[in-house]
Coordinates of C-alpha atoms and ligand atoms in Angstrom, one line a residue:
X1 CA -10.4 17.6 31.4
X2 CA -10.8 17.1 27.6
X3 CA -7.6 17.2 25.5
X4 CA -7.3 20.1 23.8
X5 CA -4.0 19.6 22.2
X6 CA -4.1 20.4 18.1
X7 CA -3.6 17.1 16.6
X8 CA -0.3 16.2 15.0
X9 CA 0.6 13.3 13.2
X10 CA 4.0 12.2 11.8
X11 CA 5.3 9.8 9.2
X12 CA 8.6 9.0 9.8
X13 CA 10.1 7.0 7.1
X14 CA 13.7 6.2 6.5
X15 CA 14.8 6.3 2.9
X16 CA 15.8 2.8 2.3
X17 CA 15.1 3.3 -1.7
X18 CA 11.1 2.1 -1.9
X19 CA 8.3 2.4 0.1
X20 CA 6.3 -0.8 1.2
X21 CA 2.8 0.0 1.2
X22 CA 2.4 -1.2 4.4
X23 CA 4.3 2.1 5.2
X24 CA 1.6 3.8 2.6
X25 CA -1.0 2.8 5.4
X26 CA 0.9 3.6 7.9
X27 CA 1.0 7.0 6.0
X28 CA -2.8 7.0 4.8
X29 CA -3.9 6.5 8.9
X30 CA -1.8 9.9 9.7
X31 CA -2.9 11.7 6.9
X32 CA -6.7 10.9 7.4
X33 CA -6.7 11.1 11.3
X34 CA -5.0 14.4 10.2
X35 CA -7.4 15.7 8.0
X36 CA -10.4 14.0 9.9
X37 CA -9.6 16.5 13.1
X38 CA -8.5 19.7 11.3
X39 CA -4.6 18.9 12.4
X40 CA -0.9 18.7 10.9
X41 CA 0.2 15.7 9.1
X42 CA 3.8 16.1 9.5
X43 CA 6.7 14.2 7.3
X44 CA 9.8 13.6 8.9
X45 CA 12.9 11.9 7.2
X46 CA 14.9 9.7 9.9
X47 CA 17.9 9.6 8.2
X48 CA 20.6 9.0 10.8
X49 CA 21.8 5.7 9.6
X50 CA 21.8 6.6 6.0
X51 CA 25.2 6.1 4.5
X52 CA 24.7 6.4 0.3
X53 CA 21.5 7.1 -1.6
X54 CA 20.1 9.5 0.4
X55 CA 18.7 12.1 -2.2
X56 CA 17.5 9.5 -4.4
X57 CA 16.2 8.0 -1.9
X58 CA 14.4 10.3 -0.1
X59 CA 13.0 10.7 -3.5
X60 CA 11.0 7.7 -3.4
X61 CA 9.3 8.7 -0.3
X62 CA 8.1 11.7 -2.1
X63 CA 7.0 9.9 -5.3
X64 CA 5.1 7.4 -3.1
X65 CA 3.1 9.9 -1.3
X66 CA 2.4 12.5 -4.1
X67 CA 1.3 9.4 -5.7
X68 CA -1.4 8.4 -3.1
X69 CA -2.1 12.1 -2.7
X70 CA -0.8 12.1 1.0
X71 CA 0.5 15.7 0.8
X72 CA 2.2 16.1 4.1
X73 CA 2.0 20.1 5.6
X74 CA 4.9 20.1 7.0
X75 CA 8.6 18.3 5.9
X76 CA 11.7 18.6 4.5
X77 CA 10.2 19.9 1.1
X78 CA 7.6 21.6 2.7
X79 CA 9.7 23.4 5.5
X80 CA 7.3 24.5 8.9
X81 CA 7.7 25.2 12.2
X82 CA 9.1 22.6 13.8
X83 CA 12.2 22.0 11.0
X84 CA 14.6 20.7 10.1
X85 CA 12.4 17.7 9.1
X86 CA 15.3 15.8 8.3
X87 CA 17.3 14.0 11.6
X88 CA 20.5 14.2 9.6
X89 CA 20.0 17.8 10.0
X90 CA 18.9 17.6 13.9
X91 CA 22.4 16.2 15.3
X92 CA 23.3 19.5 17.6
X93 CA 19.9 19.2 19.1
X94 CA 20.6 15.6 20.2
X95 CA 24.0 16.0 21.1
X96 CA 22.7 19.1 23.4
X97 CA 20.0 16.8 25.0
X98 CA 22.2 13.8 25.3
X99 CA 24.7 16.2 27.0
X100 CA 21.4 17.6 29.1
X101 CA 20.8 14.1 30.9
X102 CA 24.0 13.3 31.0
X103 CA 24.1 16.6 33.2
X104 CA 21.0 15.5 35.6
X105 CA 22.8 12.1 35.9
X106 CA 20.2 10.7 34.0
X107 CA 22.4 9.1 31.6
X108 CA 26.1 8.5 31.9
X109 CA 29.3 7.5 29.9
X110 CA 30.1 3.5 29.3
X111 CA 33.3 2.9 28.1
X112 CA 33.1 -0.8 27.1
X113 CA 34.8 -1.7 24.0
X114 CA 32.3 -3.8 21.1
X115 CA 34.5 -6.7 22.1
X116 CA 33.8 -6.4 25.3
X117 CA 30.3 -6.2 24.9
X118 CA 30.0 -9.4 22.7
X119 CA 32.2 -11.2 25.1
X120 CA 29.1 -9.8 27.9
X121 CA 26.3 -11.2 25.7
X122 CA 28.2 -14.1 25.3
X123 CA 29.0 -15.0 29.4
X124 CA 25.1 -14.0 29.7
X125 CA 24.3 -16.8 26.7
X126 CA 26.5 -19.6 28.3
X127 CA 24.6 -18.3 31.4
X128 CA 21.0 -18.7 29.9
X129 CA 21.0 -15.5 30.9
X130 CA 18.9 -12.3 28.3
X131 CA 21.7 -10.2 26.5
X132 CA 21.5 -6.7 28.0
X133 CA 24.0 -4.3 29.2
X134 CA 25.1 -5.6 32.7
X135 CA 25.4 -1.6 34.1
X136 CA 29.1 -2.3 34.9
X137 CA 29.8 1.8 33.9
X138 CA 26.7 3.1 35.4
X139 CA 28.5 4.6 38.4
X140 CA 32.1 5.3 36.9
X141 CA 34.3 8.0 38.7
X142 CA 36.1 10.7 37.4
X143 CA 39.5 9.2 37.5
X144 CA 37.4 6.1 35.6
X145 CA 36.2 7.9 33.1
X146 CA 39.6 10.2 32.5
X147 CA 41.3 6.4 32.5
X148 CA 39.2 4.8 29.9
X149 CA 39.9 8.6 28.1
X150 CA 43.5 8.5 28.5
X151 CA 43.5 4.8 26.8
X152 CA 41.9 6.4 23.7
X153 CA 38.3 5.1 24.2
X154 CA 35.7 6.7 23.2
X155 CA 32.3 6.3 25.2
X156 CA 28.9 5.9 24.8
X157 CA 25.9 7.5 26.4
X158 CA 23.5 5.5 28.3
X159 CA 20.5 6.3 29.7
X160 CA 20.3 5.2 33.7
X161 CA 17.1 3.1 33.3
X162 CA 14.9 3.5 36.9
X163 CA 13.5 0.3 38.6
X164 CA 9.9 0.1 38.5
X165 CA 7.2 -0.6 35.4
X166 CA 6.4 1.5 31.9
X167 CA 3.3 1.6 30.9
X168 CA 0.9 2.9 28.4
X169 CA -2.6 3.1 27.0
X170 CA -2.2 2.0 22.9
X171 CA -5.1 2.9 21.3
X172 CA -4.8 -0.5 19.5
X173 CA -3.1 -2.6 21.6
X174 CA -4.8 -1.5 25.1
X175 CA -2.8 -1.3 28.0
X176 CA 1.3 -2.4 28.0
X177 CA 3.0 -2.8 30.2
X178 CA 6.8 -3.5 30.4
X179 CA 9.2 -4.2 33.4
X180 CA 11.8 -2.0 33.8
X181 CA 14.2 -4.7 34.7
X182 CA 13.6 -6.1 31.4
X183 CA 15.1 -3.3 29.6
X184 CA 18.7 -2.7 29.7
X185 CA 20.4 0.8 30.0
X186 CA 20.4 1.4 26.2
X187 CA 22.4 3.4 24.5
X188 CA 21.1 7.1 23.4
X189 CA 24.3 8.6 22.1
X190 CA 27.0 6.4 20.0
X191 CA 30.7 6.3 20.2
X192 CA 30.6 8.8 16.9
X193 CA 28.2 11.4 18.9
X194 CA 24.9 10.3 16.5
X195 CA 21.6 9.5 17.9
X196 CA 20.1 5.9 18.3
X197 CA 17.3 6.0 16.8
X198 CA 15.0 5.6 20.1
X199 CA 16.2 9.1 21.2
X200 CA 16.4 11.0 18.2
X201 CA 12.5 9.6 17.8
X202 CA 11.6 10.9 20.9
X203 CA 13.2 13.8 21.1
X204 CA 11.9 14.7 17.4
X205 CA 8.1 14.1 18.4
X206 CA 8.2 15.6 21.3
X207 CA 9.9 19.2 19.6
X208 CA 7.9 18.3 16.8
X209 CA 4.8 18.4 19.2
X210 CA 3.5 15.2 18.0
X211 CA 0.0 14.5 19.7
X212 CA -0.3 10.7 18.4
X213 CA 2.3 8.4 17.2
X214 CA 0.6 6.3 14.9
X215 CA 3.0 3.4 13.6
X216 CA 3.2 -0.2 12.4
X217 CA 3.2 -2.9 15.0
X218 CA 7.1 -3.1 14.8
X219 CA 7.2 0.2 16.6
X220 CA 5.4 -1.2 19.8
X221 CA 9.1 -3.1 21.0
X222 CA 10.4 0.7 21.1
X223 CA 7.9 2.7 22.8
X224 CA 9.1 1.7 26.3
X225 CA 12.5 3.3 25.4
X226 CA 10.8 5.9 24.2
X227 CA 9.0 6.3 27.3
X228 CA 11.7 6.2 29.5
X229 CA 13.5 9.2 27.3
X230 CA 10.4 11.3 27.5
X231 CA 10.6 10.4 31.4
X232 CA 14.2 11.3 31.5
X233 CA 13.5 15.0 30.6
X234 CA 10.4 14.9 32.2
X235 CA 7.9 15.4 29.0
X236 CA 4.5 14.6 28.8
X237 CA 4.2 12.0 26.2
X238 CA 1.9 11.6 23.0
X239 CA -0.7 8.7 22.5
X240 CA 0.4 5.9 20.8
X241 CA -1.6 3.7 18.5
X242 CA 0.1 1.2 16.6
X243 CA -1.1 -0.4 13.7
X244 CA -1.3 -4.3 13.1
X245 CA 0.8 -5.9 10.7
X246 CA -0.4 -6.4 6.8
X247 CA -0.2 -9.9 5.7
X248 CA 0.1 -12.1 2.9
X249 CA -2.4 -14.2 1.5
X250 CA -0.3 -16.9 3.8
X251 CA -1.3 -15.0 6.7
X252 CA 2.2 -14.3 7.3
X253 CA 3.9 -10.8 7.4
X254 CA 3.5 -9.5 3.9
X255 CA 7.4 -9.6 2.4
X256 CA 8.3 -9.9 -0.9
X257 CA 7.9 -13.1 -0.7
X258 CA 4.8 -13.6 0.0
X259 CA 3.7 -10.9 -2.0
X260 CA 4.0 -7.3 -3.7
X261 CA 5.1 -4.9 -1.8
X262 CA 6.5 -1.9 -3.4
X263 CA 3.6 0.5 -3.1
X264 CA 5.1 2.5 -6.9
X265 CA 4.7 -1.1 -8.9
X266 CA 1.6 -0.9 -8.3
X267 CA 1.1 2.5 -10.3
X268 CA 2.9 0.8 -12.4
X269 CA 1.2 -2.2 -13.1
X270 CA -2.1 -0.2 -13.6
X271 CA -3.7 0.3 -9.7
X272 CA -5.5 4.0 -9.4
X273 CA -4.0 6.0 -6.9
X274 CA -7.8 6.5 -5.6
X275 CA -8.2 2.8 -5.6
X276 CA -5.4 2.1 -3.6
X277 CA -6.2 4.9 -0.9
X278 CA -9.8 3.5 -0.5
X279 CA -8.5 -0.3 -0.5
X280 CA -5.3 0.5 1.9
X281 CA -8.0 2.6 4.4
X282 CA -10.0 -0.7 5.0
X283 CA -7.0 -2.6 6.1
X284 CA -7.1 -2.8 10.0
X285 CA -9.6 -0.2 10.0
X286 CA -13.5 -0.5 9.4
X287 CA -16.7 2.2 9.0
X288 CA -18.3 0.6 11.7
X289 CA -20.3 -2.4 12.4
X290 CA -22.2 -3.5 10.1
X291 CA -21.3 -1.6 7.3
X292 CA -21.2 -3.1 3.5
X293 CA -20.4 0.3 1.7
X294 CA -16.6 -0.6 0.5
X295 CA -16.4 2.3 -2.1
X296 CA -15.6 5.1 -0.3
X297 CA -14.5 8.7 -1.5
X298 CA -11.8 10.2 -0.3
X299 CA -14.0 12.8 1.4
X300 CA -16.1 10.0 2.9
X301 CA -13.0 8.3 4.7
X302 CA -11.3 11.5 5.7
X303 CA -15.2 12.3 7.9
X304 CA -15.4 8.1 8.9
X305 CA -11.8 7.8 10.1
X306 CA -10.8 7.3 14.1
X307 CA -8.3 5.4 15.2
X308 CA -10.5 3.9 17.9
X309 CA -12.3 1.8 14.8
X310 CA -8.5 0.7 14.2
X311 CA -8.5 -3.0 15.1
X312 CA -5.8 -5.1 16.1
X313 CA -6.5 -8.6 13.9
X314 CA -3.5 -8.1 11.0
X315 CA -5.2 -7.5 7.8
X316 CA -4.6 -9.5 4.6
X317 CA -3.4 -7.1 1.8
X318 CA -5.9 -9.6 -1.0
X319 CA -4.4 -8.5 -4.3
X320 CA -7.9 -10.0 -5.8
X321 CA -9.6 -7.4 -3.9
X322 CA -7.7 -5.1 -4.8
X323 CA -7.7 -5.6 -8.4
X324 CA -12.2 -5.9 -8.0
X325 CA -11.8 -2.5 -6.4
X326 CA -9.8 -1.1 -8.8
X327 CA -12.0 -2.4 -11.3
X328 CA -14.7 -0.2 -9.9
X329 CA -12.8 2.7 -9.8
X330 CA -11.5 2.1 -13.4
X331 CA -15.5 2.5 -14.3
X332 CA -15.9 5.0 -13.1
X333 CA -13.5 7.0 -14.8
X334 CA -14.1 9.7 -17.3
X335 CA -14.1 7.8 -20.8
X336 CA -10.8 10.2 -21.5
X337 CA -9.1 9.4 -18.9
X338 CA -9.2 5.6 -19.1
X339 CA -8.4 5.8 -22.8
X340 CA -5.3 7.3 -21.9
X341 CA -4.6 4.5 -19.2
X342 CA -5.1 1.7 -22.2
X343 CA -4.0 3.1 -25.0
X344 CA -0.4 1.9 -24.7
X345 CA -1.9 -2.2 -24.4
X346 CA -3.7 -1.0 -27.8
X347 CA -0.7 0.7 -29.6
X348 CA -0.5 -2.3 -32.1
X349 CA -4.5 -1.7 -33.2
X350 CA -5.7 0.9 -35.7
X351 CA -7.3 3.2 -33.4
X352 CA -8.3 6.3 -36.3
X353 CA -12.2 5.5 -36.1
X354 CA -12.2 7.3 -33.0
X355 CA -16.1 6.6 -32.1
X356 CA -15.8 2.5 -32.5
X357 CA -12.7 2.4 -30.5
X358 CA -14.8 4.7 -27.5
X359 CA -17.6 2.1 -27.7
X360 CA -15.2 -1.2 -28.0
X361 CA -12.9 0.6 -24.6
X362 CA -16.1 1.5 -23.4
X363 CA -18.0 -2.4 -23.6
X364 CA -14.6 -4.3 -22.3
X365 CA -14.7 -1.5 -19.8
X366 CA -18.0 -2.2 -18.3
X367 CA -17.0 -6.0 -18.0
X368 CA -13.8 -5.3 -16.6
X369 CA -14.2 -7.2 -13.1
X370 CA -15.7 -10.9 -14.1
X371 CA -14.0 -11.2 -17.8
X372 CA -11.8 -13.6 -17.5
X373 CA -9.4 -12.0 -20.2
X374 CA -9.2 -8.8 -18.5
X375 CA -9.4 -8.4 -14.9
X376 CA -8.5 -11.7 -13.9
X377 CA -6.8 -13.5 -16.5
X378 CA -3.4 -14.7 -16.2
X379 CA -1.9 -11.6 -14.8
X380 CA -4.6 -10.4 -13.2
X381 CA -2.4 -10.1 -10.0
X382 CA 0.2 -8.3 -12.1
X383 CA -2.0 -5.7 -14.3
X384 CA -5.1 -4.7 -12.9
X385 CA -7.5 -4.5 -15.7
X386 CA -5.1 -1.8 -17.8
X387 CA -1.6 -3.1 -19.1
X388 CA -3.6 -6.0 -20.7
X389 CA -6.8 -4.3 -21.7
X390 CA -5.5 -5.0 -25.1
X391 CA -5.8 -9.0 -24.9
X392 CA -9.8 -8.3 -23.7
X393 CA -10.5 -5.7 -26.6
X394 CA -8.5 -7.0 -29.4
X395 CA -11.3 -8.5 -31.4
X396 CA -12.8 -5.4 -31.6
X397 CA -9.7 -4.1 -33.5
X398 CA -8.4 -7.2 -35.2
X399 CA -9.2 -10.5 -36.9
X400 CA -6.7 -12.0 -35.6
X401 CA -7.6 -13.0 -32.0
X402 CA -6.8 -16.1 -30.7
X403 CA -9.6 -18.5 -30.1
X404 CA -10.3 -19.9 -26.8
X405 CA -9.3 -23.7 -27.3
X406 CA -12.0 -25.2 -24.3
X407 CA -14.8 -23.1 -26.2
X408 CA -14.2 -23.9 -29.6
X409 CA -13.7 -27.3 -28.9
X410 CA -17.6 -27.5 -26.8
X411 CA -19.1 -25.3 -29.2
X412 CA -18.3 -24.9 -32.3
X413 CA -19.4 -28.8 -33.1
X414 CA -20.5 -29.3 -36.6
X415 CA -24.1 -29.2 -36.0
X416 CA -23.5 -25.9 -34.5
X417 CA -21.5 -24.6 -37.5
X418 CA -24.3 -25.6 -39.5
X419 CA -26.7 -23.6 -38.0
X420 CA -24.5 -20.3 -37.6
X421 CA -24.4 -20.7 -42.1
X422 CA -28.1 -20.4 -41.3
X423 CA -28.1 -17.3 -38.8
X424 CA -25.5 -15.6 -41.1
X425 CA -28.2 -15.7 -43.9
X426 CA -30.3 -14.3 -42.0
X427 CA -28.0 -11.6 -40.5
X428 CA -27.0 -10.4 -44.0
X429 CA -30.3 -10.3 -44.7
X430 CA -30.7 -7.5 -41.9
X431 CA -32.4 -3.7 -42.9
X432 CA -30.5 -2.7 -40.2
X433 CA -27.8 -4.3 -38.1
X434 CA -29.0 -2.8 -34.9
X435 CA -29.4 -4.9 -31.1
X436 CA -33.0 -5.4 -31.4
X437 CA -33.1 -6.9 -34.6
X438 CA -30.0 -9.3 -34.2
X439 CA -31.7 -10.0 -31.5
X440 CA -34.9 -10.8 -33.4
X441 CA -32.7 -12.7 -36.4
X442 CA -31.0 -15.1 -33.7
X443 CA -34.3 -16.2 -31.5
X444 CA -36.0 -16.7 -34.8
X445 CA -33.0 -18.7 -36.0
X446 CA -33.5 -20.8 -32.7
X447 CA -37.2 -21.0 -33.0
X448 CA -36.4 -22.2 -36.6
X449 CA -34.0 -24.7 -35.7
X450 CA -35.8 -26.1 -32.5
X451 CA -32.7 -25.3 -30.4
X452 CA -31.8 -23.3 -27.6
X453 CA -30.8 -19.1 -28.2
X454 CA -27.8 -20.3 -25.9
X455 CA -26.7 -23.3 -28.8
X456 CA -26.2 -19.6 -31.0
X457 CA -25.2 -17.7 -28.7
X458 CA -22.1 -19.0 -27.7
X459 CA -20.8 -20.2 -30.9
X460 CA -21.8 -16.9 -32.5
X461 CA -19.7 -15.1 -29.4
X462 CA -16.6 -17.5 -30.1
X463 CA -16.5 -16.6 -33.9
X464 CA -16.6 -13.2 -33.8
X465 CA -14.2 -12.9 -30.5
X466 CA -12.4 -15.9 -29.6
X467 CA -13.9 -15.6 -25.7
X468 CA -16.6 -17.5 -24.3
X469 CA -17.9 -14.5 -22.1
X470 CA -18.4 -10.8 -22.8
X471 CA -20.8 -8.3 -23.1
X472 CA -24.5 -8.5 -24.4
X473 CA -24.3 -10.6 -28.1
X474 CA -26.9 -8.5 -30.0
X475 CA -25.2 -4.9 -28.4
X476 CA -21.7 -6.5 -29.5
X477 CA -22.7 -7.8 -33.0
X478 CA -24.2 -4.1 -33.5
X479 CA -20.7 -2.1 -32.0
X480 CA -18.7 -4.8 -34.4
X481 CA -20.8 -3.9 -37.0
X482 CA -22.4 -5.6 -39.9
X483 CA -19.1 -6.1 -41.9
X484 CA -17.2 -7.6 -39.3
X485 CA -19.7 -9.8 -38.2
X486 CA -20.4 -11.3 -41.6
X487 CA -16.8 -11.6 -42.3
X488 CA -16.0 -13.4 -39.0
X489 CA -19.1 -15.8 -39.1
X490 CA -17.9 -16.7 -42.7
X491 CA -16.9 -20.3 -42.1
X492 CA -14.3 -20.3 -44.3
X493 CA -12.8 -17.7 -42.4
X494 CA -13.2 -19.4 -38.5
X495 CA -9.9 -20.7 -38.1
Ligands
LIG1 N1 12.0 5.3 10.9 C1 11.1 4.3 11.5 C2 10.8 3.3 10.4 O1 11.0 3.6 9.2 C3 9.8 5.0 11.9 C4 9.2 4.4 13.1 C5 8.2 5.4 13.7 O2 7.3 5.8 13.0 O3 8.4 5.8 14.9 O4 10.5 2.2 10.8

């Protein structure tokens, strides 16, 4: 029979005060399986634990997805249905399950002190025995359990784990399976009456009506608890599909040290919302075989995605990637827009001539993956093409740029001087300072000289720049213009 439940997805963060962006994918694969099968992206805020920070916190989850444009349609902010969206908020409705399978006998009252329980791990450690609950309360009396009352202790709940095998179908990660033997009877209510954090998960997607738990690869040690709970009450459970690790450039777990991680800095440090959706949605997830296409819309992932194409290799979060995609996107924004994005990295420049400055963003914009200055110069990790878009362009505002050392020492040899006093004769001698006829000055110049174009090419491009690569010379000699030019190629003036 098909499955004909509505599709609903979850993110479940805790606020822990910033939001790795290997949660953002976590996020992006909810939102687009979500949006891909006309279903309910659903935020929920698993806050049990939380101690301080809470608002603020929560805060950053909210920045993080209105940033990537992951608008969930139902949470805390959002209110719905299934509310509240918060677990700090869901306590009575644990307590009253707890209390339910405590009730069927599914779960029962352990009494055992924390020292007591260490001093257990420990006997099991000297014993080369796994640390797990040894059961010693599972089957507690009456009297017991008013005895261990009348000494002041207060119990926990644990669930009364069955014998047998739990299995399940990841969509991922195929088919686990997990003895039942190897999982203890864990604890579902604490001491204080609050949730673990298995239960209150299980409890809260299956009220919440969650068809698919999708979740990072550190989920997958907790869905056999979760199964059993959903067993306990007898619930049908969702479909889990976890998603592989991201990983450093190591290969290792990305961690901050390894890498970036904060999913914010990267707004910060000039990444395109868009840029990072499309680059986060290839991570462990593919278009299909054979596919080059890597610039999608967001349209076009939200039709391609299923969680099927989800594969289980970890994927390498490759900042260089992501700064060539971003690049792309940075392109192809509206000439506005990405003068807004670089005017503060041109604050220091006299911007007033309003057309010069579009052409000179507009030239270092079209170089802005390949240019060593720009896309991938020192911080090319760190800025993305925007916060130093000022150290690519600054000749264009300036006569003060510095001058690439390696260059200027390979080509700007005397001989080569000598002939760029030549060229500039001839450039001043220009009708008009336009591309073609630069173009025709310098190839006669060479012609002339019996040299290479290339042997005035790049001292030319040095002396009015500083860089050894940029765009066209003859369209960048006509956006300097003539006055500029002249003055640069001035020997006296080449510093
Ligand atoms: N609150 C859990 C976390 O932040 C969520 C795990 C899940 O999605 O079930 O890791």
């Amino acid at each position: 029979m098909p499955d004909t439940k509505p599709v609903r997805v979850r993110m479940a963060p805790s606020p822990t005060g910033f939001f790795h962006v290997g949660s953002a994918r976590t996020a992006l694969f909810n939102f687009l399986l979500a949006r891909h099968s006309g279903g309910t992206f659903v935020l929920r805020v698993e806050d049990t634990d939380q101690t301080r920070g809470t608002a603020e916190y929560e805060q950053v989850i909210y920045d993080a997805l209105d940033w990537l444009g992951l608008f969930p349609d139902e949470g805390p902010k959002q209110g719905g249905g299934f509310g509240p969206y918060r677990q700090s908020e869901r306590f009575e409705t644990y307590a009253t399950l707890a209390e339910q399978l405590l009730e069927s006998g599914k779960a029962y009252y352990a009494f055992e002190t924390s020292e007591e329980l260490a001093q257990m791990r420990a006997d099991q450690a000297a014993n080369k025995q796994a640390p797990r609950y040894n059961g010693a309360h599972r089957d507690l009396t009456a009297e017991q359990i008013e005895a261990f009352r009348a000494e002041g202790r207060k119990p926990v709940l644990r669930l009364r784990v069955p014998e047998g095998e739990t299995r399940f179908d990841d969509i991922v990660y195929g088919s686990i399976t997990w003895k039942n033997s190897e999982i203890d009877d864990f604890v579902i209510a604490k001491s204080d009456g609050g949730p673990t954090y298995n239960f209150a998960c299980a409890v809260d997607d299956h009220l919440m009506e969650i068809s698919h738990v999708v979740r990072g690869e550190d989920g997958l040690s907790n869905t056999p608890r979760q199964l059993l709970v959903y067993q306990a009450f007898g619930w049908a459970a969702p479909i889990f599909a976890h998603l592989p690790f991201l990983l450093g450039p190591d290969r290792k777990k990305l961690s901050k040290r390894n890498g970036s991680v904060n999913l914010l800095d990267f707004g910060t440090r000039g990444v395109l919302p868009d840029a990072m959706f499309n680059f986060l949605s290839l991570l462990g997830w593919n278009p299909g075989k054979g596919e080059t296409q890597e610039i999608f819309t967001r349209q076009e992932l939200v039709e391609r995605f299923t969680l099927e194409a989800v594969n289980k290799a970890g994927a390498i979060f490759d900042e260089e990637r992501l700064a060539w995609m971003n690049a792309q996107y940075l392109k192809a924004l509206p000439m506005e827009e990405f003068l807004n994005l670089v005017r503060p990295s041109l604050e220091q420049y006299d911007l007033s001539d309003e057309a010069y400055a579009h052409k000179a963003v507009e030239m270092t914009r079209e170089r802005l993956h390949g240019l060593p200055d720009i896309a991938r110069g020192d911080d090319a990790a760190k800025y993305y093409g925007v916060a130093n878009f000022g150290n690519g362009a600054n000749y264009f505002f300036s006569d003060e740029y510095p001058m690439d050392a390696v260059g200027a020492a390979k080509h700007l040899t005397p001989e080569n001087m000598a002939l760029l006093e030549k060229l500039t004769e001839k450039l001043e001698a220009l009708n008009s300072f336009d591309a073609a006829a630069i173009e025709g000055a310098i190839r006669a110049q060479s012609a002339e000289s019996g040299v290479k174009v290339a042997a005035l090419v790049h001292p030319t491009r040095l002396v009015v720049s500083g860089k050894t690569v940029g765009p066209s010379l003859w369209e960048l000699l006509e956006v300097l213009g003539r006055d500029r030019v002249l003055r640069r190629l001035k020997t006296e003036n080449i510093q």
